[in-house]
XYZ file of C-alpha atoms in Angstrom:
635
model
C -2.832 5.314 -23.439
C -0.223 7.240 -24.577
C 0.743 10.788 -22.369
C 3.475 13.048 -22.958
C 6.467 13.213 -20.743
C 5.587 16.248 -19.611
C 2.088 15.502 -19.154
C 3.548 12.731 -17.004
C 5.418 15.210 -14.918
C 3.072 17.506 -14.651
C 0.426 15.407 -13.491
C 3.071 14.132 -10.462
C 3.981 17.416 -9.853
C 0.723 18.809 -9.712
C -0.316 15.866 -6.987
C 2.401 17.085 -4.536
C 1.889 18.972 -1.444
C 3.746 22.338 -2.338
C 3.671 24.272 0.758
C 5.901 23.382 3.540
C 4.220 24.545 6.635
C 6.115 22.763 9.223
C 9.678 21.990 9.848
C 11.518 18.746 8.062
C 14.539 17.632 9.881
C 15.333 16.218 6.398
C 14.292 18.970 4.380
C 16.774 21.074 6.266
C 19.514 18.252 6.408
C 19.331 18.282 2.224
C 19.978 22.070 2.577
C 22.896 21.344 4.402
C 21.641 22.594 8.118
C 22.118 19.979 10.549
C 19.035 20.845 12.617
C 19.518 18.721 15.202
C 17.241 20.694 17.904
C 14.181 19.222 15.443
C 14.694 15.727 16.604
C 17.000 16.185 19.906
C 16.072 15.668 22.944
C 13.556 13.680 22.649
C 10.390 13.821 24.699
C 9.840 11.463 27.914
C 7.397 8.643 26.545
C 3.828 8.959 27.004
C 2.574 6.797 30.007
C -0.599 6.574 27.997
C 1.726 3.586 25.855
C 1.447 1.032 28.655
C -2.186 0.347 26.787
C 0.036 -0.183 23.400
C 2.490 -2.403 26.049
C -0.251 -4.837 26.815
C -1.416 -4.829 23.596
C 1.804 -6.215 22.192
C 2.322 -8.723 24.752
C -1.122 -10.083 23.832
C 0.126 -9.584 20.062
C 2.971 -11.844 21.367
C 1.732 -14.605 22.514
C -0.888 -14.824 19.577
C 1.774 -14.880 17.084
C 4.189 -17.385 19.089
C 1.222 -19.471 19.109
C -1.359 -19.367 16.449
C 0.793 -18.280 13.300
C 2.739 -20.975 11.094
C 4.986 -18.527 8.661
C 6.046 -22.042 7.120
C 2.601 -23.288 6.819
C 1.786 -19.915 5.078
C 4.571 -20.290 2.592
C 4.351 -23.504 1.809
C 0.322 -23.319 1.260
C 0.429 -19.806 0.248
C -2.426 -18.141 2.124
C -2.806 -17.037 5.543
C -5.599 -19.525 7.209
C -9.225 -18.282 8.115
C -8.568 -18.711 11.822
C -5.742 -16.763 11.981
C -7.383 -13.973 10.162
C -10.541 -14.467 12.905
C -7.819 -14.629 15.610
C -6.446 -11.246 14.381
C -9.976 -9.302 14.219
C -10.426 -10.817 17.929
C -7.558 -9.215 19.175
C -8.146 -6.257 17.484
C -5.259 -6.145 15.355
C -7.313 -4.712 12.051
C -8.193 -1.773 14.179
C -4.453 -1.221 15.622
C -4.377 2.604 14.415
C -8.321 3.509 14.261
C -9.599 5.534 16.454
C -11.270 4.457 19.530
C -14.302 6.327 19.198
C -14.794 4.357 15.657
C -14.093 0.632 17.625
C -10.006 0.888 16.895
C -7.264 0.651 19.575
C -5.933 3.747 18.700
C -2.411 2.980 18.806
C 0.220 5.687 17.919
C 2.632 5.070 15.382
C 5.397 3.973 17.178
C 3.150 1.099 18.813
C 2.058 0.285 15.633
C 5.462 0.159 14.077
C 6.368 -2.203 16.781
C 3.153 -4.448 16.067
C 4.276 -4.615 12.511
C 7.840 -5.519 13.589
C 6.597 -8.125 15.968
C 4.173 -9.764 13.281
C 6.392 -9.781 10.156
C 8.799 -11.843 11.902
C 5.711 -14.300 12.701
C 5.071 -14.222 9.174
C 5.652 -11.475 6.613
C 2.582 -12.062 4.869
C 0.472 -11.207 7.959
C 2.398 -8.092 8.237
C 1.981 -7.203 4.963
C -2.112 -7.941 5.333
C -2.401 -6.025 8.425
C -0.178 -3.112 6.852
C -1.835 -2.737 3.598
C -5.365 -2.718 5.585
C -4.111 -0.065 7.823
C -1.473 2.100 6.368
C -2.349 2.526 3.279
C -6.442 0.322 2.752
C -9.323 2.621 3.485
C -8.670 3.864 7.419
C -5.793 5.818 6.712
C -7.448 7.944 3.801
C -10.689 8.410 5.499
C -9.276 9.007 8.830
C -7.238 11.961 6.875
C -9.446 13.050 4.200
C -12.948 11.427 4.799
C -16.205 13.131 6.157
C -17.696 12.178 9.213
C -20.708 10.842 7.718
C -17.572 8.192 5.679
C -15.539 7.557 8.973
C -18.709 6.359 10.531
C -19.998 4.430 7.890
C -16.687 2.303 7.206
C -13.939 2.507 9.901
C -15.799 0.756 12.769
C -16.069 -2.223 10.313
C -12.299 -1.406 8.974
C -11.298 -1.896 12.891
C -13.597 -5.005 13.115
C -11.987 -6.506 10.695
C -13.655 -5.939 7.324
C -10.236 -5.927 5.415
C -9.416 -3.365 3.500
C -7.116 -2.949 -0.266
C -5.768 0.116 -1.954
C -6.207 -0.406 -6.074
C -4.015 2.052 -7.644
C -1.641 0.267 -9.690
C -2.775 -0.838 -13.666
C -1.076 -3.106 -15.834
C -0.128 -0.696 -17.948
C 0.451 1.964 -14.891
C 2.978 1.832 -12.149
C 4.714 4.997 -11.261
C 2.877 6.978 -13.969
C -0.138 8.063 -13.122
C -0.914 10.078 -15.877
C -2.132 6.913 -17.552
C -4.347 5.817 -15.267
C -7.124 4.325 -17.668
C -9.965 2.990 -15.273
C -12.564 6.350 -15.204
C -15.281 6.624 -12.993
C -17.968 8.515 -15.079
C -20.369 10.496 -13.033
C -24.066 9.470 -13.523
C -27.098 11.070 -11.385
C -25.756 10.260 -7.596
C -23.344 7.695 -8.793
C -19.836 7.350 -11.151
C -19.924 3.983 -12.891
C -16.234 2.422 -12.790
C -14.622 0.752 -15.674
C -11.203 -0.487 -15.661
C -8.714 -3.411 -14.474
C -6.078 -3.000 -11.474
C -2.903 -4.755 -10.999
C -1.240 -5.988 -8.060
C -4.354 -5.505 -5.311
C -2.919 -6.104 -2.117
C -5.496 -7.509 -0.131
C -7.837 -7.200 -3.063
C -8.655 -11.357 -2.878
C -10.036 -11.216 0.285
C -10.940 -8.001 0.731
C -14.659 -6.470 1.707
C -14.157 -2.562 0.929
C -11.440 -1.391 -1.279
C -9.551 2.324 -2.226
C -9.433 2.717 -6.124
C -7.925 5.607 -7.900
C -10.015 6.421 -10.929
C -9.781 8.837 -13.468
C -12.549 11.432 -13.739
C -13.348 12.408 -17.513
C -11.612 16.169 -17.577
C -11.485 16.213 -13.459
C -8.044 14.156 -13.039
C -8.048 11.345 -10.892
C -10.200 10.485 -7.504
C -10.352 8.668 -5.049
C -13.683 6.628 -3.862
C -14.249 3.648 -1.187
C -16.183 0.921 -2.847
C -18.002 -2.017 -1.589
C -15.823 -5.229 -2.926
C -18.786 -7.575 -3.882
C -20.248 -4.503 -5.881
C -22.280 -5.979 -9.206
C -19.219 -5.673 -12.143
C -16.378 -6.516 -9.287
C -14.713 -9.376 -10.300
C -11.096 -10.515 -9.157
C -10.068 -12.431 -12.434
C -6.784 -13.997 -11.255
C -4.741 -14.726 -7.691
C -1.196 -13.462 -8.308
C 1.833 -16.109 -7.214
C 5.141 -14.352 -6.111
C 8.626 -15.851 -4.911
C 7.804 -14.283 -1.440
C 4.832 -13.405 0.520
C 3.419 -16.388 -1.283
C 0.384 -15.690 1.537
C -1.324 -12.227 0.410
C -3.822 -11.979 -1.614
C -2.473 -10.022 -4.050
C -4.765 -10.659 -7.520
C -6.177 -8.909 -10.780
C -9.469 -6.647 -10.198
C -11.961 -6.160 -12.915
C -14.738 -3.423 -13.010
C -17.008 -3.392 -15.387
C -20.194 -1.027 -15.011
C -19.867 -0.695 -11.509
C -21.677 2.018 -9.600
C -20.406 3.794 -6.755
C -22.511 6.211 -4.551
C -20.802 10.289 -4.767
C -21.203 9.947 -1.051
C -18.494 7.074 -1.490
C -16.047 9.560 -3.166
C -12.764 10.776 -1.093
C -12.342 14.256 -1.130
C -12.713 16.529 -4.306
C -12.381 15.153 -8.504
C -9.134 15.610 -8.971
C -7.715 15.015 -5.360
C -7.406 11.770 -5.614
C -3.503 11.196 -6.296
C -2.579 13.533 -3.721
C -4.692 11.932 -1.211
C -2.596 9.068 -2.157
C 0.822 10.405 -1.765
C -0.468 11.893 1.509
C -1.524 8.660 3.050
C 1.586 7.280 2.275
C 3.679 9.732 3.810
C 2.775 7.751 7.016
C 1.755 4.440 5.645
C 5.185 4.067 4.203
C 6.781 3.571 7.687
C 5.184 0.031 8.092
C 7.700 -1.463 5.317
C 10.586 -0.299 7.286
C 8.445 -1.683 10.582
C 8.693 -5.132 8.792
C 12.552 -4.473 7.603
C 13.484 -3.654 11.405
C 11.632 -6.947 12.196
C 13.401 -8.931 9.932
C 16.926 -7.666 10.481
C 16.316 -8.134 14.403
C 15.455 -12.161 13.684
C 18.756 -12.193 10.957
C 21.315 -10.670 14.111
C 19.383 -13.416 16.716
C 20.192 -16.016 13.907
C 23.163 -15.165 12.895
C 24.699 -14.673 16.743
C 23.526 -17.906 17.439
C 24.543 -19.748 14.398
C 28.261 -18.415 14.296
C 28.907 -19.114 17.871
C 27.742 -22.674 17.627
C 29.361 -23.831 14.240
C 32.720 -24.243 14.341
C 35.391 -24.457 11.803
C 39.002 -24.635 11.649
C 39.241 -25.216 15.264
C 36.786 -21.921 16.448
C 33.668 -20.998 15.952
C 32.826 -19.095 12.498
C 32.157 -15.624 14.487
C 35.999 -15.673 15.255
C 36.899 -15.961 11.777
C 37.051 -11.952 10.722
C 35.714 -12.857 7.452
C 32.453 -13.652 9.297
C 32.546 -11.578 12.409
C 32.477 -8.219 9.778
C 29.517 -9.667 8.651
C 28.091 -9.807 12.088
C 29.030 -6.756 12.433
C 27.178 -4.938 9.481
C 24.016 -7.051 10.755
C 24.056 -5.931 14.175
C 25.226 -2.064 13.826
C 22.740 -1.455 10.921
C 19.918 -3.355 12.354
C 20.556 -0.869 15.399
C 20.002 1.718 12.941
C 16.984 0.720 11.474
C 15.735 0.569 14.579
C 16.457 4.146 15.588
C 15.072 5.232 12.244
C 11.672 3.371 13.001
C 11.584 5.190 16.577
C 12.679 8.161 15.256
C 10.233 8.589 12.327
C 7.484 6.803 14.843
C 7.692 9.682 17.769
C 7.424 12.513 14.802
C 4.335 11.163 13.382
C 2.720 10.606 16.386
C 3.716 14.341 17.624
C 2.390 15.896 14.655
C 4.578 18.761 14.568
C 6.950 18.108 11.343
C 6.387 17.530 7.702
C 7.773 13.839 7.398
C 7.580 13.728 3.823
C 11.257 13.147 3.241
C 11.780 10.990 6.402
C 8.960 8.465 5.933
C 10.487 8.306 2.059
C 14.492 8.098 3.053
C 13.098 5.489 5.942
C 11.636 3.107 3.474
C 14.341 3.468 1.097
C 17.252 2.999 3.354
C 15.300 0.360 5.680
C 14.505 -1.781 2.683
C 17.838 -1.934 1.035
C 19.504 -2.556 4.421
C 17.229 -5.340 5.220
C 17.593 -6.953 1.528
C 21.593 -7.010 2.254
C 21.224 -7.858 5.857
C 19.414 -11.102 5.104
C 21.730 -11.889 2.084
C 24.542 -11.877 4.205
C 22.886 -14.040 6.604
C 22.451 -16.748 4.362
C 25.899 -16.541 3.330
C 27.169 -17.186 7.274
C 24.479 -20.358 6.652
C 26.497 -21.282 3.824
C 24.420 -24.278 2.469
C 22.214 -24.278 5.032
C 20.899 -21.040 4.386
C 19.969 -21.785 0.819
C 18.323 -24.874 2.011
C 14.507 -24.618 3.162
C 13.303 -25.083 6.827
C 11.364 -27.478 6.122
C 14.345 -29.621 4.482
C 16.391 -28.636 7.409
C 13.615 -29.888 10.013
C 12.677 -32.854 7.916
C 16.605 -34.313 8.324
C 16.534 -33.241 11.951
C 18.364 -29.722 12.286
C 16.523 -26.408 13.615
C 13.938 -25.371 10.916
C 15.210 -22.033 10.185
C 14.090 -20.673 7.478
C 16.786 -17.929 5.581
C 15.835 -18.735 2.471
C 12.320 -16.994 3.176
C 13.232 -13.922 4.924
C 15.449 -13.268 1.572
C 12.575 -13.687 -0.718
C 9.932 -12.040 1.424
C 12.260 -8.719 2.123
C 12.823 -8.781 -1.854
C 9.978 -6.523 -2.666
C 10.200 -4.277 -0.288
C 12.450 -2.541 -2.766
C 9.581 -2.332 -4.686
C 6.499 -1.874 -3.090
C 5.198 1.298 -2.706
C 7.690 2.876 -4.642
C 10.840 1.021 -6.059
C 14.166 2.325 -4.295
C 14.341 4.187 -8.059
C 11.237 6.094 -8.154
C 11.783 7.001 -4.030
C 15.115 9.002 -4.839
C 13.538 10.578 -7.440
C 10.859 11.622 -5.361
C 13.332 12.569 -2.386
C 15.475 14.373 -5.000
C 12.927 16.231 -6.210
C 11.799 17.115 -2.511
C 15.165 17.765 -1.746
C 15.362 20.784 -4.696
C 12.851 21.663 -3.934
C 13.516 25.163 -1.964
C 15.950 25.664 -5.131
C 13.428 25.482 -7.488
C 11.141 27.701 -5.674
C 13.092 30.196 -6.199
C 15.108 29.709 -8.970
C 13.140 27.640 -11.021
C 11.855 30.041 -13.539
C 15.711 30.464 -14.527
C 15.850 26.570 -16.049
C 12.348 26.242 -17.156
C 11.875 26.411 -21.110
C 8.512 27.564 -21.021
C 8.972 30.295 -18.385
C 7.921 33.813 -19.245
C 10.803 36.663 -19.321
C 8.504 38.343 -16.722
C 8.898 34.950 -14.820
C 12.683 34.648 -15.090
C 12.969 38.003 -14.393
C 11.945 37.506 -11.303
C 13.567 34.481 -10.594
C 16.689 36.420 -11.051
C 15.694 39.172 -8.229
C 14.715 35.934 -6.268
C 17.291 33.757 -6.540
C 20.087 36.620 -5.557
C 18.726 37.412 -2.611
C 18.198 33.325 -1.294
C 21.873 32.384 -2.370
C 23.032 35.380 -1.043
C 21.974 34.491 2.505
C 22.473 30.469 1.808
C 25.865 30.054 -0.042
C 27.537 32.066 2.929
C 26.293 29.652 5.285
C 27.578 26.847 3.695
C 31.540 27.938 4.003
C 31.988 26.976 7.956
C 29.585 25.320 10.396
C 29.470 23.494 13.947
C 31.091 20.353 12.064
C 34.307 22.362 11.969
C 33.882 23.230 15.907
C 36.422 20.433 18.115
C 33.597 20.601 21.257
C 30.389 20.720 19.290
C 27.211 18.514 19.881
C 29.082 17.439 23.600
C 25.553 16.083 24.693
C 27.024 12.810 22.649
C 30.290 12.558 24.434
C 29.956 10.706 27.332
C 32.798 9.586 29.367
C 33.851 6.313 29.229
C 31.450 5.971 26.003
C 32.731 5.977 22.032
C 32.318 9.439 20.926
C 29.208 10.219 19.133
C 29.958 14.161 18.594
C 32.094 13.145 16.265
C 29.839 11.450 14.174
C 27.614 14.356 14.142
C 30.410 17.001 13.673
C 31.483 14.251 10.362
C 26.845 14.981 9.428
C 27.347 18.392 9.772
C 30.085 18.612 7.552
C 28.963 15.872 4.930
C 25.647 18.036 4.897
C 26.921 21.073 3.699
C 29.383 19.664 1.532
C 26.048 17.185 0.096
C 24.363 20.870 -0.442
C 27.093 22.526 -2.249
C 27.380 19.705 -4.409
C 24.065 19.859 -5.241
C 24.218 23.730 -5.952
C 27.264 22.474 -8.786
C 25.352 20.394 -10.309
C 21.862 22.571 -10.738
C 24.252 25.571 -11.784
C 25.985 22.891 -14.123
C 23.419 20.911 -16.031
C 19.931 23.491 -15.239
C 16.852 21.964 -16.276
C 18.824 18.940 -17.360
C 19.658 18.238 -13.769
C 16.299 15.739 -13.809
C 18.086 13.467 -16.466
C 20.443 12.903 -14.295
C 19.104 10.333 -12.500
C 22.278 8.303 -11.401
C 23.789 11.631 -9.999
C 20.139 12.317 -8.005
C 20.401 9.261 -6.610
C 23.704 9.332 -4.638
C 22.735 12.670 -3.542
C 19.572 10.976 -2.067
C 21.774 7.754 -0.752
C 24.593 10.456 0.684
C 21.551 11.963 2.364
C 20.018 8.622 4.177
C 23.213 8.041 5.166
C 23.641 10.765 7.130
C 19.821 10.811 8.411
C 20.504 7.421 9.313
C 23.638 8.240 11.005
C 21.559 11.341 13.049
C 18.722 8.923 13.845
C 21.461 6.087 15.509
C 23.043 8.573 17.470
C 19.767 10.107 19.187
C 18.378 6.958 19.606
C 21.752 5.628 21.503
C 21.289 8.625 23.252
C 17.969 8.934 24.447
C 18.632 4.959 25.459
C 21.472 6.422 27.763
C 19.274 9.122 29.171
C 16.436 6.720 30.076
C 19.029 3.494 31.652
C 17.848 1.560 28.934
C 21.157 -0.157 27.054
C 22.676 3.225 26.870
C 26.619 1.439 26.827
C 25.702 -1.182 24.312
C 23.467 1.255 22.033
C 26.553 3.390 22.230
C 28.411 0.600 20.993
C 26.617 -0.110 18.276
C 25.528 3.765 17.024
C 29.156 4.410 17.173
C 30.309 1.096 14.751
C 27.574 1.802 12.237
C 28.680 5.794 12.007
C 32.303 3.797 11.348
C 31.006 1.968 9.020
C 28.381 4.751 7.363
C 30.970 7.309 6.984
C 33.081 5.215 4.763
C 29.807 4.706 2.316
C 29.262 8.016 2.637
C 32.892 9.208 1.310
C 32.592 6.178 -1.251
C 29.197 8.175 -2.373
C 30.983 11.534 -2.906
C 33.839 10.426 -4.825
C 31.251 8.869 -7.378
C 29.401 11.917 -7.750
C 31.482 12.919 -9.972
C 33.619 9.868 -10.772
C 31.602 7.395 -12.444
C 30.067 5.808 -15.762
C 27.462 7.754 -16.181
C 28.025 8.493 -19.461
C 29.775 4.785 -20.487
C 27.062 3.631 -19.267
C 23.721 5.749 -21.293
C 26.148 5.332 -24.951
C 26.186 1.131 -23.911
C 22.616 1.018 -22.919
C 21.810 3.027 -26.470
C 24.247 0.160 -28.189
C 22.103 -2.545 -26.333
C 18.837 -1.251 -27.270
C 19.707 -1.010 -31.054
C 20.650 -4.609 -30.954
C 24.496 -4.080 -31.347
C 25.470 -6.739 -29.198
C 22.747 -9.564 -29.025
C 25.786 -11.986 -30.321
C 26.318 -11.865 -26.562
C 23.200 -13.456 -26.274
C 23.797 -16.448 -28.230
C 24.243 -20.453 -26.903
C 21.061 -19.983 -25.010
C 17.915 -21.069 -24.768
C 14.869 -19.346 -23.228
C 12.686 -20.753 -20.777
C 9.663 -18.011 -21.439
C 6.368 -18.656 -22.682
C 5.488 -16.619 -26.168
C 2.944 -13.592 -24.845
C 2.466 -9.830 -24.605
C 5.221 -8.346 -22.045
C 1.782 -6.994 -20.514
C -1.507 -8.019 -21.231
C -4.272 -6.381 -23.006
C -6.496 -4.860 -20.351
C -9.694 -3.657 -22.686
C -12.516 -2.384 -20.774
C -15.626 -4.503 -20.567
C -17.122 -7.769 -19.102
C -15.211 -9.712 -17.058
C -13.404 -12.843 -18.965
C -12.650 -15.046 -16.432
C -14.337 -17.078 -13.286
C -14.312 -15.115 -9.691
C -11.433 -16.213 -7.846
C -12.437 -13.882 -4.659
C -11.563 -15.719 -1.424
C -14.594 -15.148 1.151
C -13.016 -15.430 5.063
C -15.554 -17.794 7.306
C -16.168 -15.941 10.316
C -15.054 -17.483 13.641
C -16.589 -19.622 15.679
């Protein structure tokens, strides 16, 4: 299928939720308002959480003792009992209601879960995730009638697992091509099409799918898995995560009762992006995980190997490494909280901070375990089962590097999530002035932009001349005697914020409409601004640990190196917003693609198998055996 560029935008833009009824720490930060009142003081924990408490210690012990993440990744599937084990405990249910069977954990219990399981094994975090943050309870529990809930979610929290089908082989982050339909007939739509990349679609018993309705748009609808014309044609094989089923689903003729159908025709693709407004904070659950296991390691590691007469740790060339590990992985943690307690209070629009959390949270992570298998040296490129099998501690680096690897990718590659922060983060700017850079705008339409956009700037411009960053004595809550000084840090936000908002001003007022081009310049705008969100997030956190007697001096400590260490990113980030090679780089890429330099790829060979860079994915009959995995139930 072939769509338009701006069909393709409009189809994305059309699927967003427009209307910001609530306040976004974010949102504001992007303006350049530091409104730290939105997210500061935090409120005392709910006693209700000692149920989530028990719950995790059970979750504990179950994963100490009946989950092999080797075992998984060598034989690349998650064994039957372990999936039994999990529905016994409840852990398919972990954020379903009670009233519907589930445990009705909050988010930040959940998060924790997540956390606790991926470093278990990061395939069973990302089965119980994709079931539950993004499979069929999340979209029902938001968008789903009762008669739906009733129907499916005590089975979702029983453990009928769950897979969200969106993805095509010929569709990623363009959903304007979407090509499986679901063509309404009598009380039914018949589904024809192929998806790519099915999470949980193997093994699954009730599945999501996004399917385009003939001149409706696309829509959402739950279907039953071993529906006649289901078949799951091929079990995908990855560098990491080798353990989730993650395959190729066929429908072909498949009928699918109305009463199955999510919401409206057409609402299907902003059901989607609603869902995962939440459901994206169990990557950076899995990310906060990981780095926690990486700073264990890596303490442990550098204080025991020695070299040159002291242990590695002492060497600085290793200790900054430490460093970075331990003050970031502070940091993702404080995110994960952070973004955890405003989901579960329901009182802000985390769009933007469920979006920068997965971004930042899965790039961190990615570097965090790099740079622990560098302090392995050899040892860290060497498998755990090579290490165990010549009598050294089985620990497996290696892995955790190529499971965290597509975390930059699911759910939105680290690309496509500054775009959509970007565009979030223009968003009040286009609102108003957005008739002013759009071709196809009326003069009635820019006319009004004009009136529209003088009156915002007017009142916004002003404010971003002088602020509370400027003030020596502002945000004192965060300096605390004998403690590193965290009003600093927030003073250094406050400023950076601003300055991140004039910037951005410049460059709409520079390059207009062709601002969205300018993808390399959008995208240290959106790094600059998970910087400082991340920055924000470590010093509440440190502080709220403080308040409550809970590691306040350490968590100081660390919120206070990683600000260090942020702030120099950050300044790195602003001189390339407008120092760069941007434009060396689009005239070299336009060289490449014409073939002016494949001499440079000459005295090679290549080890690549002759086939279609994607495959043909023709509607019809399936062509290939069922590979569907059934799960034996439990003794």
């Amino acid at each position: 299928m072939t769509v338009s560029e701006r069909e393709a935008r409009r189809v994305a833009e059309a699927a967003r939720e427009r209307d910001r009824h609530r306040p976004s720490f974010a949102g504001e930060l992007f303006l350049g308002r530091l409104r730290l009142d939105l997210i500061h003081p935090r409120p005392a924990p709910d006693l209700a959480g000692a149920e989530g408490d028990q719950f995790l210690d059970r979750l504990r012990e179950f994963c100490a003792t009946r989950i092999d993440g080797r075992l998984i990744d060598r034989e690349a599937r998650v064994p039957d009992d372990v999936i039994n084990g999990l529905r016994e405990l409840g852990a398919f249910g972990m954020n379903i209601a009670p009233r519907y069977g589930g445990l009705g954990l909050g988010h930040v219990h959940y998060n924790r879960a997540l956390a606790l399981i991926g470093t278990a094994s990061p395939a069973v975090g990302a089965l119980l995730s994709a079931h539950q943050s993004i499979g069929v309870p999340r979209p029902l529990t938001l968008f789903g009638t009762d008669s739906q809930k009733e129907t499916f979610l005590p089975r979702c929290a029983r453990g009928a697992i769950s897979a969200f089908l969106l993805t095509e082989p010929d569709v990623g982050s363009d959903p304007a091509r979407l090509a499986t339909t679901a063509v309404p007939d009598g009380d039914d739509y018949v589904l024809d099409g192929v998806k790519l990349w099915t999470t949980n679609g193997v093994i699954a018993e009730l599945l999501v799918v996004m399917a385009d309705v003939p001149g409706r748009g696309i829509t959402a609808f739950v279907v039953e898995a071993d529906s006649p014309g289901i078949t799951v044609e091929h079990r995908n094989a990855f560098m990491g995560l080798r353990g989730i089923e993650n395959g190729v689903t066929r429908f072909h003729g498949v009928r699918v009762p109305a009463a199955h159908r999510v919401g409206a025709e057409g609402a299907g693709l902003r059901i989607a992006l609603t869902t995962l407004n939440t459901g994206r904070l169990a990557l950076p659950a899995l990310c906060a995980g990981a780095g926690k296991w990486c700073l264990k390691t890596a303490r442990e590691w550098s204080g025991a190997r020695v070299q040159w007469g002291k242990p590695i740790a002492e060497h600085e060339a290793v200790g900054g490494k430490i460093s970075y590990i331990a003050a970031t992985t502070f940091a993702l943690e404080a995110i994960l909280e952070l973004t955890g307690e405003l989901a579960d209070e329901d009182r802000h629009d985390i769009r933007i901070e469920a979006a920068l959390a997965k971004l930042y949270a899965s790039e961190a992570a990615w570097r965090i375990a790099d740079e622990l298998v560098q302090i392995r040296g050899g040892r860290g490129f060497e498998t755990a089962d090579s290490l165990a099998a010549r009598g050294e501690r089985a620990i497996p680096a290696e892995q955790v590097l190529r499971d965290l690897r597509i975390n930059r990718v699911f759910e939105g590659s680290s690309e496509i999530m500054r775009l959509l922060i970007a565009r979030e983060a223009v968003d009040a700017h286009l609102k108003v002035a957005g008739g002013l850079i759009d071709p196809d705008a009326s003069l009635t339409r820019k006319r009004k932009a004009i009136v529209a956009a003088g009156a915002f700037y007017a009142r916004w411009l002003p404010s971003l001349a002088i602020g509370r960053g400027h003030l020596p004595l502002a945000y004192g809550d965060f300096h605390v005697s004998r403690l590193p000084d965290l009003s600093a840090h927030l003073r250094y936000v406050e400023r950076a914020a601003r300055r991140l908002a004039r910037a951005t001003f410049y460059a709409m007022s520079r390059w207009q409409g062709r601002l969205e081009n300018k993808q390399a310049f959008l995208g240290r705008v959106v790094d600059i601004g998970a910087e400082l969100f991340a920055m924000t997030a470590a010093c509440v956190h440190a502080e709220q640990l403080r308040a409550r007697d809970d590691h306040g001096r350490p968590a100081y400590r660390l919120a206070d190196v990683f600000c260090r260490q942020a702030r120099l990113r950050v300044d790195e980030l602003f001189h390339r917003l407008w120092h760069n090679t941007d434009d060396a780089d689009g005239a070299l890429v336009t060289e490449v693609l014409d073939g002016a330099h494949t001499w440079l790829e000459e005295g090679i060979t290549d080890p690549s198998s002759p086939g279609p860079w994607i495959a043909e994915t023709e509607p019809g009959p399936a062509r290939r055996k069922d590979v569907r995995r059934l799960i034996r139930p439990g003794d």
